[in-house]
Short mmCIF file of C-alpha atoms in Angstrom, two decimals:
data_model
loop_
_atom_site.label_atom_id
_atom_site.label_comp_id
_atom_site.label_asym_id
_atom_site.label_seq_id
_atom_site.Cartn_x
_atom_site.Cartn_y
_atom_site.Cartn_z
CA MET A 1 8.95 79.31 -3.52
CA LEU A 2 8.06 82.84 -4.53
CA MET A 3 6.34 84.95 -2.02
CA ARG A 4 3.23 85.26 -4.14
CA GLU A 5 3.13 81.48 -4.27
CA GLN A 6 3.46 81.11 -0.48
CA VAL A 7 0.68 83.75 0.07
CA TYR A 8 -1.46 82.05 -2.77
CA GLU A 9 -1.15 78.64 -1.07
CA ALA A 10 -2.01 80.14 2.33
CA ILE A 11 -5.06 82.07 1.26
CA LYS A 12 -6.23 79.12 -0.82
CA ASN A 13 -5.92 76.83 2.21
CA ASP A 14 -7.92 79.37 4.30
CA ILE A 15 -10.70 79.54 1.73
CA LEU A 16 -10.90 75.75 1.28
CA SER A 17 -10.89 75.15 5.14
CA ARG A 18 -13.68 77.88 5.51
CA THR A 19 -11.58 80.31 7.51
CA TYR A 20 -13.06 82.71 5.09
CA ARG A 21 -16.77 82.34 4.09
CA MET A 22 -18.45 82.76 0.82
CA GLY A 23 -18.88 86.32 0.09
CA GLU A 24 -16.43 87.45 2.67
CA ARG A 25 -14.23 90.47 1.65
CA LEU A 26 -10.50 89.83 1.44
CA SER A 27 -8.49 92.94 2.27
CA PRO A 28 -5.01 93.06 0.63
CA ASN A 29 -3.80 95.21 3.48
CA ASP A 30 -4.94 92.79 6.13
CA LEU A 31 -3.62 89.75 4.14
CA ALA A 32 -0.18 91.46 3.66
CA GLU A 33 0.00 92.00 7.45
CA LYS A 34 -1.17 88.50 8.24
CA HIS A 35 1.34 86.92 5.84
CA ARG A 36 4.15 89.41 6.46
CA ALA A 37 4.29 90.26 2.81
CA SER A 38 3.98 93.47 0.69
CA LYS A 39 0.76 94.15 -1.12
CA THR A 40 2.16 93.24 -4.58
CA PRO A 41 2.51 89.53 -3.93
CA VAL A 42 -0.80 89.50 -2.18
CA LYS A 43 -2.62 91.14 -5.09
CA GLU A 44 -0.87 88.69 -7.41
CA ALA A 45 -1.96 85.85 -5.27
CA LEU A 46 -5.58 87.11 -5.36
CA ARG A 47 -5.54 87.38 -9.15
CA MET A 48 -4.32 83.77 -9.34
CA LEU A 49 -7.25 82.71 -7.01
CA GLU A 50 -9.62 84.77 -9.24
CA HIS A 51 -8.50 82.89 -12.28
CA GLU A 52 -9.29 79.63 -10.49
CA GLY A 53 -12.74 80.87 -9.59
CA LEU A 54 -12.23 80.97 -5.73
CA VAL A 55 -12.10 84.79 -5.57
CA GLU A 56 -14.19 87.45 -7.25
CA ALA A 57 -12.81 90.84 -8.02
CA ILE A 58 -15.36 93.71 -8.12
CA PRO A 59 -13.83 96.83 -9.76
CA ARG A 60 -13.33 99.78 -7.32
CA VAL A 61 -14.82 97.64 -4.55
CA GLY A 62 -12.40 94.74 -3.70
CA TYR A 63 -11.81 91.05 -3.59
CA PHE A 64 -14.38 88.59 -2.21
CA VAL A 65 -14.51 84.85 -1.80
CA SER A 66 -16.70 83.54 -4.48
CA HIS A 67 -20.46 82.83 -4.02
CA MET A 68 -21.93 79.77 -5.69
CA THR A 69 -25.37 79.62 -7.29
CA LEU A 70 -27.51 76.75 -8.37
CA GLN A 71 -26.44 77.27 -11.96
CA ASP A 72 -22.86 77.16 -10.76
CA VAL A 73 -23.46 73.77 -9.24
CA GLN A 74 -24.95 72.46 -12.48
CA ASP A 75 -22.08 73.92 -14.55
CA LEU A 76 -19.37 72.49 -12.33
CA PHE A 77 -20.88 69.01 -12.29
CA GLN A 78 -21.34 69.07 -16.05
CA LEU A 79 -17.62 70.15 -16.38
CA ARG A 80 -16.57 67.32 -14.09
CA LEU A 81 -18.43 64.84 -16.19
CA ILE A 82 -16.72 66.12 -19.32
CA LEU A 83 -13.23 66.28 -17.78
CA GLU A 84 -13.18 63.33 -15.58
CA GLY A 85 -15.05 60.92 -17.92
CA ALA A 86 -12.46 61.63 -20.51
CA SER A 87 -9.72 61.43 -17.94
CA ALA A 88 -10.71 57.95 -16.76
CA GLU A 89 -11.11 56.71 -20.27
CA LEU A 90 -7.74 57.97 -21.45
CA ALA A 91 -5.93 56.91 -18.22
CA ALA A 92 -6.88 53.33 -18.90
CA GLN A 93 -4.48 53.51 -21.94
CA TYR A 94 -1.41 54.80 -20.16
CA ILE A 95 -1.65 54.06 -16.37
CA THR A 96 1.21 52.06 -14.99
CA LYS A 97 1.31 49.37 -12.31
CA GLN A 98 2.99 51.70 -10.01
CA GLU A 99 0.31 54.38 -10.44
CA LEU A 100 -2.42 51.67 -9.88
CA ARG A 101 -0.78 50.77 -6.68
CA GLU A 102 -0.54 54.38 -5.53
CA LEU A 103 -4.15 54.89 -6.35
CA GLY A 104 -5.12 51.80 -4.39
CA GLU A 105 -3.17 53.11 -1.27
CA ILE A 106 -4.89 56.50 -1.18
CA PRO A 107 -7.25 56.43 1.91
CA CYS A 108 -10.89 56.86 1.42
CA CYS A 109 -12.50 57.28 4.80
CA TRP A 110 -13.73 59.81 7.30
CA GLN A 111 -15.32 60.13 10.68
CA THR A 112 -18.88 61.32 10.85
CA GLY A 113 -19.34 64.71 12.32
CA ASP A 114 -15.56 65.40 12.33
CA LEU A 115 -14.92 68.31 10.03
CA ASP A 116 -11.12 67.85 10.11
CA SER A 117 -11.56 64.20 8.90
CA TYR A 118 -13.88 65.52 6.09
CA HIS A 119 -11.24 68.00 5.03
CA GLN A 120 -8.52 65.19 5.06
CA TYR A 121 -10.74 62.94 3.03
CA LEU A 122 -11.31 65.60 0.46
CA LYS A 123 -7.57 66.19 0.25
CA ASP A 124 -7.10 62.39 -0.36
CA ASN A 125 -9.93 62.38 -2.81
CA ARG A 126 -8.41 65.25 -4.74
CA SER A 127 -5.17 63.42 -4.90
CA PHE A 128 -7.00 60.37 -6.24
CA HIS A 129 -8.79 62.19 -9.05
CA VAL A 130 -5.69 64.31 -9.99
CA LYS A 131 -3.51 61.15 -9.99
CA VAL A 132 -6.07 59.48 -12.39
CA ALA A 133 -5.91 62.55 -14.58
CA GLN A 134 -2.06 62.59 -14.42
CA ALA A 135 -2.05 58.98 -15.71
CA THR A 136 -3.33 60.38 -19.09
CA ARG A 137 0.01 62.07 -19.48
CA ASN A 138 -1.85 65.32 -20.14
CA HIS A 139 -0.60 67.95 -17.67
CA GLU A 140 -3.25 70.58 -18.59
CA LEU A 141 -6.09 68.00 -17.92
CA ALA A 142 -4.76 67.20 -14.46
CA GLU A 143 -4.45 70.89 -13.68
CA LEU A 144 -8.04 71.47 -14.81
CA VAL A 145 -9.37 68.59 -12.74
CA GLY A 146 -7.62 69.81 -9.51
CA SER A 147 -8.97 73.29 -10.15
CA VAL A 148 -12.54 72.13 -10.43
CA LEU A 149 -12.29 69.99 -7.39
CA ASP A 150 -10.95 72.93 -5.48
CA ARG A 151 -13.94 75.12 -6.56
CA MET A 152 -16.26 72.29 -5.42
CA HIS A 153 -14.65 71.85 -2.02
CA SER A 154 -17.61 73.21 -0.03
CA LEU A 155 -20.08 71.29 -2.12
CA LEU A 156 -18.26 68.00 -1.63
CA LEU A 157 -18.18 68.64 2.07
CA TRP A 158 -21.95 68.79 1.94
CA GLU A 159 -21.99 65.60 -0.13
CA LEU A 160 -20.26 63.82 2.79
CA GLU A 161 -23.21 64.72 5.04
CA LEU A 162 -25.81 63.78 2.54
CA ARG A 163 -24.17 60.50 1.55
CA ASN A 164 -22.69 59.40 4.91
CA ARG A 165 -21.54 56.12 3.65
CA PRO A 166 -17.76 55.87 3.36
CA GLU A 167 -17.89 52.34 2.19
CA GLU A 168 -19.77 53.56 -0.86
CA PHE A 169 -17.20 55.96 -1.77
CA ALA A 170 -14.37 53.47 -1.17
CA GLN A 171 -16.18 51.00 -3.50
CA GLU A 172 -16.46 53.66 -6.15
CA HIS A 173 -12.74 54.18 -5.92
CA HIS A 174 -12.09 50.48 -5.93
CA ASN A 175 -14.32 49.98 -8.94
CA LEU A 176 -12.42 52.59 -10.96
CA VAL A 177 -9.00 51.14 -10.08
CA GLU A 178 -10.24 47.73 -11.15
CA ALA A 179 -11.55 49.18 -14.53
CA LEU A 180 -8.22 50.91 -15.05
CA ALA A 181 -6.25 47.82 -14.27
CA LYS A 182 -8.32 45.96 -16.92
CA ARG A 183 -7.42 48.69 -19.51
CA ASP A 184 -11.08 49.11 -20.06
CA GLY A 185 -11.55 52.73 -20.97
CA ALA A 186 -15.24 52.53 -21.60
CA LEU A 187 -15.79 50.90 -18.17
CA ALA A 188 -13.52 53.45 -16.46
CA ARG A 189 -15.49 56.22 -18.04
CA GLU A 190 -18.79 54.61 -16.93
CA VAL A 191 -17.63 54.23 -13.22
CA MET A 192 -16.26 57.78 -13.10
CA GLU A 193 -19.36 59.30 -14.53
CA ASP A 194 -21.78 57.22 -12.34
CA ALA A 195 -19.93 58.36 -9.30
CA ILE A 196 -20.17 61.97 -10.32
CA GLU A 197 -23.95 61.66 -11.26
CA LYS A 198 -24.71 60.21 -7.78
CA ALA A 199 -23.09 63.24 -6.18
CA ARG A 200 -24.95 65.65 -8.37
CA GLU A 201 -28.23 64.01 -7.79
CA ALA A 202 -27.68 63.98 -4.04
CA LEU A 203 -26.79 67.64 -3.83
CA LEU A 204 -29.29 69.00 -6.24
CA ALA A 205 -32.14 67.10 -4.48
CA ALA A 206 -31.00 68.61 -1.19
CA VAL A 207 -31.01 72.06 -2.61
CA LEU A 208 -34.36 71.76 -4.28
CA ASN A 209 -35.79 70.52 -1.04
CA GLY A 210 -34.45 73.49 0.85
CA ALA A 211 -31.93 71.63 2.93
CA ARG A 212 -29.49 73.69 5.02
CA LEU A 213 -26.81 71.44 6.47
CA PRO A 214 -24.17 72.34 9.15
CA VAL A 215 -21.25 71.98 6.99
CA LEU A 216 -22.29 74.81 4.73
CA SER A 217 -24.74 76.75 7.00
CA GLU A 218 -25.00 80.33 5.83
CA ASP A 219 -22.35 79.74 3.09
CA TRP A 220 -24.89 78.10 0.80
CA VAL A 221 -26.42 80.59 -1.70
CA SER A 222 -29.05 79.13 -4.02
#
């Protein structure tokens, strides 16, 4: 693995695990020292993260962990509906029995109040959704789905607090696998879109009601 890729993965993991907060400045010098790299691969990694929307670059000022506004939330959920609705429908045509087994084996659980278990669930959930997208045989679609889920990591953490019902999430995954196994593209799209809509409704209702939950605390910017 190239040094820029190693640094990219390390910084990305720190952003998603909230080692760095929204709006926090990312110093190339400090990052180079931390990761024992020169500034060139660090800046290349930051540009890669900027392309994914996880980092903002302000000319003549520096790099910052991206903020998120209410419009960003709306836009990202709309993008998920477009990408993942199509992903589920298309996957129903091409998914194999082996891929169905693998989807069914991905864990869908977490422990209330345990942030580490939340992060592990979101890793597993990302794997589930990306694997569905990979079943479409469209590599670009799978990359986009993974990227959008990464950008929504903090939002999805918040969703776990709002909808603290692991059995509901597990049922959503089960329903999708069942629809894919039936090769029913329309049903797969419906199941996927319903799950995304539930998440959007829960999050937007909380924001509009002024909720501030411990998972995001000062990170939330509305």
